[in-house]
């Protein structure tokens, strides 16, 4: 099956990062939280450009970053 610009949605790396940060705190199982936190850290590490967040994205990130930090080795300052 192919996608045209009218029927497929793609997420930017930034959107995916924010999704992973947000979902980390929503998971009931610690193992799934750890996977989301690992994915978020890997995404941010792979971005070779300055991260530019919308007001909404920034709000989501600031709310969820504490959950991500609990499951990763990087401190909160690294994420900021």
PDB file of N, CA and C in Angstrom:
ATOM      1  N   UNK A   1       0.844  -1.169   0.000  1.00  0.00           N
ATOM      2  CA  UNK A   1       0.000   0.000   0.000  1.00  0.00           C
ATOM      3  C   UNK A   1       0.892   1.236   0.000  1.00  0.00           C
ATOM      4  N   UNK A   2       0.530   2.208  -0.775  1.00  0.00           N
ATOM      5  CA  UNK A   2       1.303   3.441  -0.843  1.00  0.00           C
ATOM      6  C   UNK A   2       0.536   4.564  -0.166  1.00  0.00           C
ATOM      7  N   UNK A   3       1.272   5.578   0.198  1.00  0.00           N
ATOM      8  CA  UNK A   3       0.679   6.741   0.847  1.00  0.00           C
ATOM      9  C   UNK A   3       0.815   7.946  -0.060  1.00  0.00           C
ATOM     10  N   UNK A   4      -0.205   8.725  -0.098  1.00  0.00           N
ATOM     11  CA  UNK A   4      -0.100  10.014  -0.769  1.00  0.00           C
ATOM     12  C   UNK A   4      -0.102  11.082   0.308  1.00  0.00           C
ATOM     13  N   UNK A   5       0.190  12.280  -0.075  1.00  0.00           N
ATOM     14  CA  UNK A   5       0.237  13.356   0.912  1.00  0.00           C
ATOM     15  C   UNK A   5      -1.131  13.617   1.537  1.00  0.00           C
ATOM     16  N   UNK A   6      -2.172  13.055   0.957  1.00  0.00           N
ATOM     17  CA  UNK A   6      -3.519  13.285   1.473  1.00  0.00           C
ATOM     18  C   UNK A   6      -3.966  12.252   2.503  1.00  0.00           C
ATOM     19  N   UNK A   7      -3.311  11.096   2.546  1.00  0.00           N
ATOM     20  CA  UNK A   7      -3.809  10.063   3.455  1.00  0.00           C
ATOM     21  C   UNK A   7      -2.769   9.505   4.416  1.00  0.00           C
ATOM     22  N   UNK A   8      -1.610  10.092   4.472  1.00  0.00           N
ATOM     23  CA  UNK A   8      -0.578   9.625   5.407  1.00  0.00           C
ATOM     24  C   UNK A   8      -0.096  10.781   6.268  1.00  0.00           C
ATOM     25  N   UNK A   9       0.058  10.484   7.517  1.00  0.00           N
ATOM     26  CA  UNK A   9       0.594  11.486   8.432  1.00  0.00           C
ATOM     27  C   UNK A   9       1.958  11.011   8.906  1.00  0.00           C
ATOM     28  N   UNK A  10       2.912  11.866   8.832  1.00  0.00           N
ATOM     29  CA  UNK A  10       4.226  11.535   9.368  1.00  0.00           C
ATOM     30  C   UNK A  10       4.527  12.484  10.515  1.00  0.00           C
ATOM     31  N   UNK A  11       5.216  11.989  11.491  1.00  0.00           N
ATOM     32  CA  UNK A  11       5.599  12.803  12.637  1.00  0.00           C
ATOM     33  C   UNK A  11       7.037  13.234  12.489  1.00  0.00           C
ATOM     34  N   UNK A  12       7.304  14.433  12.911  1.00  0.00           N
ATOM     35  CA  UNK A  12       8.680  14.914  12.909  1.00  0.00           C
ATOM     36  C   UNK A  12       9.415  14.276  14.081  1.00  0.00           C
ATOM     37  N   UNK A  13      10.739  14.267  14.045  1.00  0.00           N
ATOM     38  CA  UNK A  13      11.489  13.760  15.200  1.00  0.00           C
ATOM     39  C   UNK A  13      11.131  14.505  16.488  1.00  0.00           C
ATOM     40  N   UNK A  14      10.888  15.799  16.384  1.00  0.00           N
ATOM     41  CA  UNK A  14      10.513  16.578  17.564  1.00  0.00           C
ATOM     42  C   UNK A  14       9.163  16.123  18.106  1.00  0.00           C
ATOM     43  N   UNK A  15       8.195  15.911  17.217  1.00  0.00           N
ATOM     44  CA  UNK A  15       6.882  15.417  17.654  1.00  0.00           C
ATOM     45  C   UNK A  15       7.004  14.052  18.327  1.00  0.00           C
ATOM     46  N   UNK A  16       7.821  13.185  17.758  1.00  0.00           N
ATOM     47  CA  UNK A  16       8.013  11.857  18.336  1.00  0.00           C
ATOM     48  C   UNK A  16       8.693  11.950  19.703  1.00  0.00           C
ATOM     49  N   UNK A  17       9.665  12.844  19.833  1.00  0.00           N
ATOM     50  CA  UNK A  17      10.337  13.059  21.113  1.00  0.00           C
ATOM     51  C   UNK A  17       9.327  13.480  22.180  1.00  0.00           C
ATOM     52  N   UNK A  18       8.495  14.451  21.862  1.00  0.00           N
ATOM     53  CA  UNK A  18       7.498  14.927  22.817  1.00  0.00           C
ATOM     54  C   UNK A  18       6.505  13.816  23.150  1.00  0.00           C
ATOM     55  N   UNK A  19       6.119  13.032  22.158  1.00  0.00           N
ATOM     56  CA  UNK A  19       5.227  11.897  22.399  1.00  0.00           C
ATOM     57  C   UNK A  19       5.863  10.916  23.385  1.00  0.00           C
ATOM     58  N   UNK A  20       7.134  10.598  23.194  1.00  0.00           N
ATOM     59  CA  UNK A  20       7.817   9.632  24.063  1.00  0.00           C
ATOM     60  C   UNK A  20       7.967  10.176  25.482  1.00  0.00           C
ATOM     61  N   UNK A  21       8.279  11.467  25.612  1.00  0.00           N
ATOM     62  CA  UNK A  21       8.384  12.078  26.939  1.00  0.00           C
ATOM     63  C   UNK A  21       7.032  12.008  27.640  1.00  0.00           C
ATOM     64  N   UNK A  22       5.987  12.348  26.934  1.00  0.00           N
ATOM     65  CA  UNK A  22       4.642  12.335  27.507  1.00  0.00           C
ATOM     66  C   UNK A  22       4.199  10.919  27.867  1.00  0.00           C
ATOM     67  N   UNK A  23       4.401   9.984  26.970  1.00  0.00           N
ATOM     68  CA  UNK A  23       3.916   8.620  27.217  1.00  0.00           C
ATOM     69  C   UNK A  23       4.681   7.923  28.336  1.00  0.00           C
ATOM     70  N   UNK A  24       5.921   8.324  28.564  1.00  0.00           N
ATOM     71  CA  UNK A  24       6.713   7.713  29.633  1.00  0.00           C
ATOM     72  C   UNK A  24       5.990   7.812  30.974  1.00  0.00           C
ATOM     73  N   UNK A  25       5.448   8.957  31.262  1.00  0.00           N
ATOM     74  CA  UNK A  25       4.765   9.157  32.536  1.00  0.00           C
ATOM     75  C   UNK A  25       3.381   8.543  32.610  1.00  0.00           C
ATOM     76  N   UNK A  26       2.838   8.173  31.473  1.00  0.00           N
ATOM     77  CA  UNK A  26       1.484   7.614  31.445  1.00  0.00           C
ATOM     78  C   UNK A  26       1.457   6.096  31.556  1.00  0.00           C
ATOM     79  N   UNK A  27       2.594   5.466  31.371  1.00  0.00           N
ATOM     80  CA  UNK A  27       2.658   3.996  31.373  1.00  0.00           C
ATOM     81  C   UNK A  27       2.490   3.445  32.778  1.00  0.00           C
ATOM     82  N   UNK A  28       1.774   2.338  32.876  1.00  0.00           N
ATOM     83  CA  UNK A  28       1.580   1.678  34.168  1.00  0.00           C
ATOM     84  C   UNK A  28       2.767   0.795  34.536  1.00  0.00           C
ATOM     85  N   UNK A  29       3.444   0.241  33.532  1.00  0.00           N
ATOM     86  CA  UNK A  29       4.542  -0.690  33.784  1.00  0.00           C
ATOM     87  C   UNK A  29       5.892   0.016  33.681  1.00  0.00           C
ATOM     88  N   UNK A  30       6.740  -0.236  34.662  1.00  0.00           N
ATOM     89  CA  UNK A  30       8.061   0.387  34.689  1.00  0.00           C
ATOM     90  C   UNK A  30       8.887   0.031  33.460  1.00  0.00           C
ATOM     91  N   UNK A  31       8.768  -1.193  32.976  1.00  0.00           N
ATOM     92  CA  UNK A  31       9.545  -1.609  31.801  1.00  0.00           C
ATOM     93  C   UNK A  31       9.170  -0.786  30.572  1.00  0.00           C
ATOM     94  N   UNK A  32       7.896  -0.483  30.428  1.00  0.00           N
ATOM     95  CA  UNK A  32       7.457   0.326  29.285  1.00  0.00           C
ATOM     96  C   UNK A  32       7.866   1.785  29.454  1.00  0.00           C
ATOM     97  N   UNK A  33       7.873   2.268  30.700  1.00  0.00           N
ATOM     98  CA  UNK A  33       8.370   3.628  30.957  1.00  0.00           C
ATOM     99  C   UNK A  33       9.843   3.721  30.568  1.00  0.00           C
ATOM    100  N   UNK A  34      10.597   2.695  30.917  1.00  0.00           N
ATOM    101  CA  UNK A  34      12.026   2.679  30.594  1.00  0.00           C
ATOM    102  C   UNK A  34      12.246   2.676  29.084  1.00  0.00           C
ATOM    103  N   UNK A  35      11.424   1.958  28.349  1.00  0.00           N
ATOM    104  CA  UNK A  35      11.542   1.937  26.885  1.00  0.00           C
ATOM    105  C   UNK A  35      11.276   3.325  26.319  1.00  0.00           C
ATOM    106  N   UNK A  36      10.211   3.984  26.784  1.00  0.00           N
ATOM    107  CA  UNK A  36       9.907   5.331  26.301  1.00  0.00           C
ATOM    108  C   UNK A  36      11.026   6.312  26.652  1.00  0.00           C
ATOM    109  N   UNK A  37      11.549   6.209  27.866  1.00  0.00           N
ATOM    110  CA  UNK A  37      12.636   7.100  28.275  1.00  0.00           C
ATOM    111  C   UNK A  37      13.878   6.864  27.424  1.00  0.00           C
ATOM    112  N   UNK A  38      14.196   5.612  27.161  1.00  0.00           N
ATOM    113  CA  UNK A  38      15.340   5.279  26.319  1.00  0.00           C
ATOM    114  C   UNK A  38      15.139   5.815  24.900  1.00  0.00           C
ATOM    115  N   UNK A  39      13.943   5.639  24.362  1.00  0.00           N
ATOM    116  CA  UNK A  39      13.639   6.152  23.024  1.00  0.00           C
ATOM    117  C   UNK A  39      13.781   7.671  22.975  1.00  0.00           C
ATOM    118  N   UNK A  40      13.274   8.356  23.996  1.00  0.00           N
ATOM    119  CA  UNK A  40      13.364   9.819  24.036  1.00  0.00           C
ATOM    120  C   UNK A  40      14.818  10.272  24.086  1.00  0.00           C
ATOM    121  N   UNK A  41      15.623   9.612  24.912  1.00  0.00           N
ATOM    122  CA  UNK A  41      17.038   9.983  25.009  1.00  0.00           C
ATOM    123  C   UNK A  41      17.761   9.732  23.690  1.00  0.00           C
ATOM    124  N   UNK A  42      17.484   8.611  23.058  1.00  0.00           N
ATOM    125  CA  UNK A  42      18.120   8.297  21.775  1.00  0.00           C
ATOM    126  C   UNK A  42      17.715   9.302  20.700  1.00  0.00           C
ATOM    127  N   UNK A  43      16.444   9.673  20.675  1.00  0.00           N
ATOM    128  CA  UNK A  43      15.986  10.669  19.705  1.00  0.00           C
ATOM    129  C   UNK A  43      16.688  12.002  19.905  1.00  0.00           C
ATOM    130  N   UNK A  44      16.717  12.469  21.146  1.00  0.00           N
ATOM    131  CA  UNK A  44      17.345  13.760  21.415  1.00  0.00           C
ATOM    132  C   UNK A  44      18.834  13.718  21.100  1.00  0.00           C
ATOM    133  N   UNK A  45      19.484  12.620  21.413  1.00  0.00           N
ATOM    134  CA  UNK A  45      20.916  12.481  21.124  1.00  0.00           C
ATOM    135  C   UNK A  45      21.197  12.485  19.629  1.00  0.00           C
ATOM    136  N   UNK A  46      20.266  11.973  18.842  1.00  0.00           N
ATOM    137  CA  UNK A  46      20.493  11.870  17.399  1.00  0.00           C
ATOM    138  C   UNK A  46      20.171  13.151  16.639  1.00  0.00           C
ATOM    139  N   UNK A  47      19.510  14.072  17.279  1.00  0.00           N
ATOM    140  CA  UNK A  47      19.163  15.324  16.597  1.00  0.00           C
ATOM    141  C   UNK A  47      20.412  16.178  16.450  1.00  0.00           C
ATOM    142  N   UNK A  48      20.714  16.536  15.224  1.00  0.00           N
ATOM    143  CA  UNK A  48      21.921  17.328  14.975  1.00  0.00           C
ATOM    144  C   UNK A  48      21.564  18.769  14.622  1.00  0.00           C
ATOM    145  N   UNK A  49      20.527  19.250  15.253  1.00  0.00           N
ATOM    146  CA  UNK A  49      20.088  20.623  15.056  1.00  0.00           C
ATOM    147  C   UNK A  49      19.468  21.111  16.367  1.00  0.00           C
ATOM    148  N   UNK A  50      19.408  22.418  16.556  1.00  0.00           N
ATOM    149  CA  UNK A  50      18.815  22.942  17.793  1.00  0.00           C
ATOM    150  C   UNK A  50      17.339  22.565  17.893  1.00  0.00           C
ATOM    151  N   UNK A  51      16.937  22.173  19.050  1.00  0.00           N
ATOM    152  CA  UNK A  51      15.553  21.783  19.282  1.00  0.00           C
ATOM    153  C   UNK A  51      14.712  23.040  19.468  1.00  0.00           C
ATOM    154  N   UNK A  52      13.684  23.171  18.682  1.00  0.00           N
ATOM    155  CA  UNK A  52      12.778  24.311  18.762  1.00  0.00           C
ATOM    156  C   UNK A  52      11.386  23.780  19.075  1.00  0.00           C
ATOM    157  N   UNK A  53      10.880  24.136  20.246  1.00  0.00           N
ATOM    158  CA  UNK A  53       9.587  23.616  20.691  1.00  0.00           C
ATOM    159  C   UNK A  53       8.517  24.697  20.656  1.00  0.00           C
ATOM    160  N   UNK A  54       7.306  24.284  20.322  1.00  0.00           N
ATOM    161  CA  UNK A  54       6.168  25.186  20.435  1.00  0.00           C
ATOM    162  C   UNK A  54       5.848  25.347  21.921  1.00  0.00           C
ATOM    163  N   UNK A  55       4.993  26.285  22.230  1.00  0.00           N
ATOM    164  CA  UNK A  55       4.583  26.483  23.621  1.00  0.00           C
ATOM    165  C   UNK A  55       3.942  25.217  24.183  1.00  0.00           C
ATOM    166  N   UNK A  56       3.107  24.576  23.396  1.00  0.00           N
ATOM    167  CA  UNK A  56       2.444  23.347  23.834  1.00  0.00           C
ATOM    168  C   UNK A  56       3.452  22.213  24.042  1.00  0.00           C
ATOM    169  N   UNK A  57       4.381  22.048  23.106  1.00  0.00           N
ATOM    170  CA  UNK A  57       5.409  21.008  23.235  1.00  0.00           C
ATOM    171  C   UNK A  57       6.268  21.249  24.471  1.00  0.00           C
ATOM    172  N   UNK A  58       6.634  22.504  24.705  1.00  0.00           N
ATOM    173  CA  UNK A  58       7.456  22.840  25.872  1.00  0.00           C
ATOM    174  C   UNK A  58       6.712  22.500  27.167  1.00  0.00           C
ATOM    175  N   UNK A  59       5.435  22.791  27.213  1.00  0.00           N
ATOM    176  CA  UNK A  59       4.633  22.486  28.396  1.00  0.00           C
ATOM    177  C   UNK A  59       4.589  20.981  28.656  1.00  0.00           C
ATOM    178  N   UNK A  60       4.391  20.202  27.605  1.00  0.00           N
ATOM    179  CA  UNK A  60       4.363  18.744  27.738  1.00  0.00           C
ATOM    180  C   UNK A  60       5.718  18.229  28.208  1.00  0.00           C
ATOM    181  N   UNK A  61       6.786  18.747  27.626  1.00  0.00           N
ATOM    182  CA  UNK A  61       8.136  18.304  27.992  1.00  0.00           C
ATOM    183  C   UNK A  61       8.451  18.641  29.445  1.00  0.00           C
ATOM    184  N   UNK A  62       8.105  19.847  29.869  1.00  0.00           N
ATOM    185  CA  UNK A  62       8.397  20.249  31.243  1.00  0.00           C
ATOM    186  C   UNK A  62       7.615  19.413  32.251  1.00  0.00           C
ATOM    187  N   UNK A  63       6.420  19.014  31.881  1.00  0.00           N
ATOM    188  CA  UNK A  63       5.605  18.179  32.760  1.00  0.00           C
ATOM    189  C   UNK A  63       6.143  16.752  32.844  1.00  0.00           C
ATOM    190  N   UNK A  64       6.633  16.220  31.729  1.00  0.00           N
ATOM    191  CA  UNK A  64       7.028  14.818  31.678  1.00  0.00           C
ATOM    192  C   UNK A  64       8.487  14.509  31.897  1.00  0.00           C
ATOM    193  N   UNK A  65       9.335  15.523  31.922  1.00  0.00           N
ATOM    194  CA  UNK A  65      10.778  15.270  31.960  1.00  0.00           C
ATOM    195  C   UNK A  65      11.211  14.551  33.244  1.00  0.00           C
ATOM    196  N   UNK A  66      10.550  14.818  34.352  1.00  0.00           N
ATOM    197  CA  UNK A  66      10.926  14.158  35.613  1.00  0.00           C
ATOM    198  C   UNK A  66      10.760  12.645  35.513  1.00  0.00           C
ATOM    199  N   UNK A  67       9.718  12.193  34.818  1.00  0.00           N
ATOM    200  CA  UNK A  67       9.518  10.751  34.638  1.00  0.00           C
ATOM    201  C   UNK A  67      10.630  10.145  33.792  1.00  0.00           C
ATOM    202  N   UNK A  68      11.028  10.846  32.748  1.00  0.00           N
ATOM    203  CA  UNK A  68      12.088  10.344  31.867  1.00  0.00           C
ATOM    204  C   UNK A  68      13.409  10.255  32.629  1.00  0.00           C
ATOM    205  N   UNK A  69      13.716  11.270  33.408  1.00  0.00           N
ATOM    206  CA  UNK A  69      14.977  11.301  34.165  1.00  0.00           C
ATOM    207  C   UNK A  69      15.064  10.125  35.134  1.00  0.00           C
ATOM    208  N   UNK A  70      13.938   9.693  35.679  1.00  0.00           N
ATOM    209  CA  UNK A  70      13.941   8.559  36.615  1.00  0.00           C
ATOM    210  C   UNK A  70      14.430   7.271  35.962  1.00  0.00           C
ATOM    211  N   UNK A  71      14.283   7.155  34.653  1.00  0.00           N
ATOM    212  CA  UNK A  71      14.603   5.906  33.956  1.00  0.00           C
ATOM    213  C   UNK A  71      15.843   5.990  33.081  1.00  0.00           C
ATOM    214  N   UNK A  72      16.533   7.118  33.081  1.00  0.00           N
ATOM    215  CA  UNK A  72      17.717   7.278  32.234  1.00  0.00           C
ATOM    216  C   UNK A  72      18.869   7.804  33.064  1.00  0.00           C
ATOM    217  N   UNK A  73      20.049   7.760  32.475  1.00  0.00           N
ATOM    218  CA  UNK A  73      21.248   8.181  33.191  1.00  0.00           C
ATOM    219  C   UNK A  73      21.489   9.683  33.107  1.00  0.00           C
ATOM    220  N   UNK A  74      20.904  10.328  32.109  1.00  0.00           N
ATOM    221  CA  UNK A  74      21.124  11.763  31.940  1.00  0.00           C
ATOM    222  C   UNK A  74      20.315  12.548  32.972  1.00  0.00           C
ATOM    223  N   UNK A  75      20.950  13.563  33.538  1.00  0.00           N
ATOM    224  CA  UNK A  75      20.280  14.400  34.521  1.00  0.00           C
ATOM    225  C   UNK A  75      19.352  15.392  33.832  1.00  0.00           C
ATOM    226  N   UNK A  76      18.494  16.006  34.607  1.00  0.00           N
ATOM    227  CA  UNK A  76      17.510  16.936  34.048  1.00  0.00           C
ATOM    228  C   UNK A  76      18.171  18.090  33.302  1.00  0.00           C
ATOM    229  N   UNK A  77      19.319  18.559  33.770  1.00  0.00           N
ATOM    230  CA  UNK A  77      20.021  19.658  33.082  1.00  0.00           C
ATOM    231  C   UNK A  77      20.375  19.289  31.645  1.00  0.00           C
ATOM    232  N   UNK A  78      20.740  18.040  31.393  1.00  0.00           N
ATOM    233  CA  UNK A  78      21.076  17.608  30.030  1.00  0.00           C
ATOM    234  C   UNK A  78      19.874  17.755  29.114  1.00  0.00           C
ATOM    235  N   UNK A  79      18.704  17.436  29.637  1.00  0.00           N
ATOM    236  CA  UNK A  79      17.482  17.508  28.844  1.00  0.00           C
ATOM    237  C   UNK A  79      17.104  18.946  28.524  1.00  0.00           C
ATOM    238  N   UNK A  80      17.459  19.848  29.386  1.00  0.00           N
ATOM    239  CA  UNK A  80      17.104  21.256  29.165  1.00  0.00           C
ATOM    240  C   UNK A  80      18.108  21.878  28.234  1.00  0.00           C
TER     241      UNK A  80
END
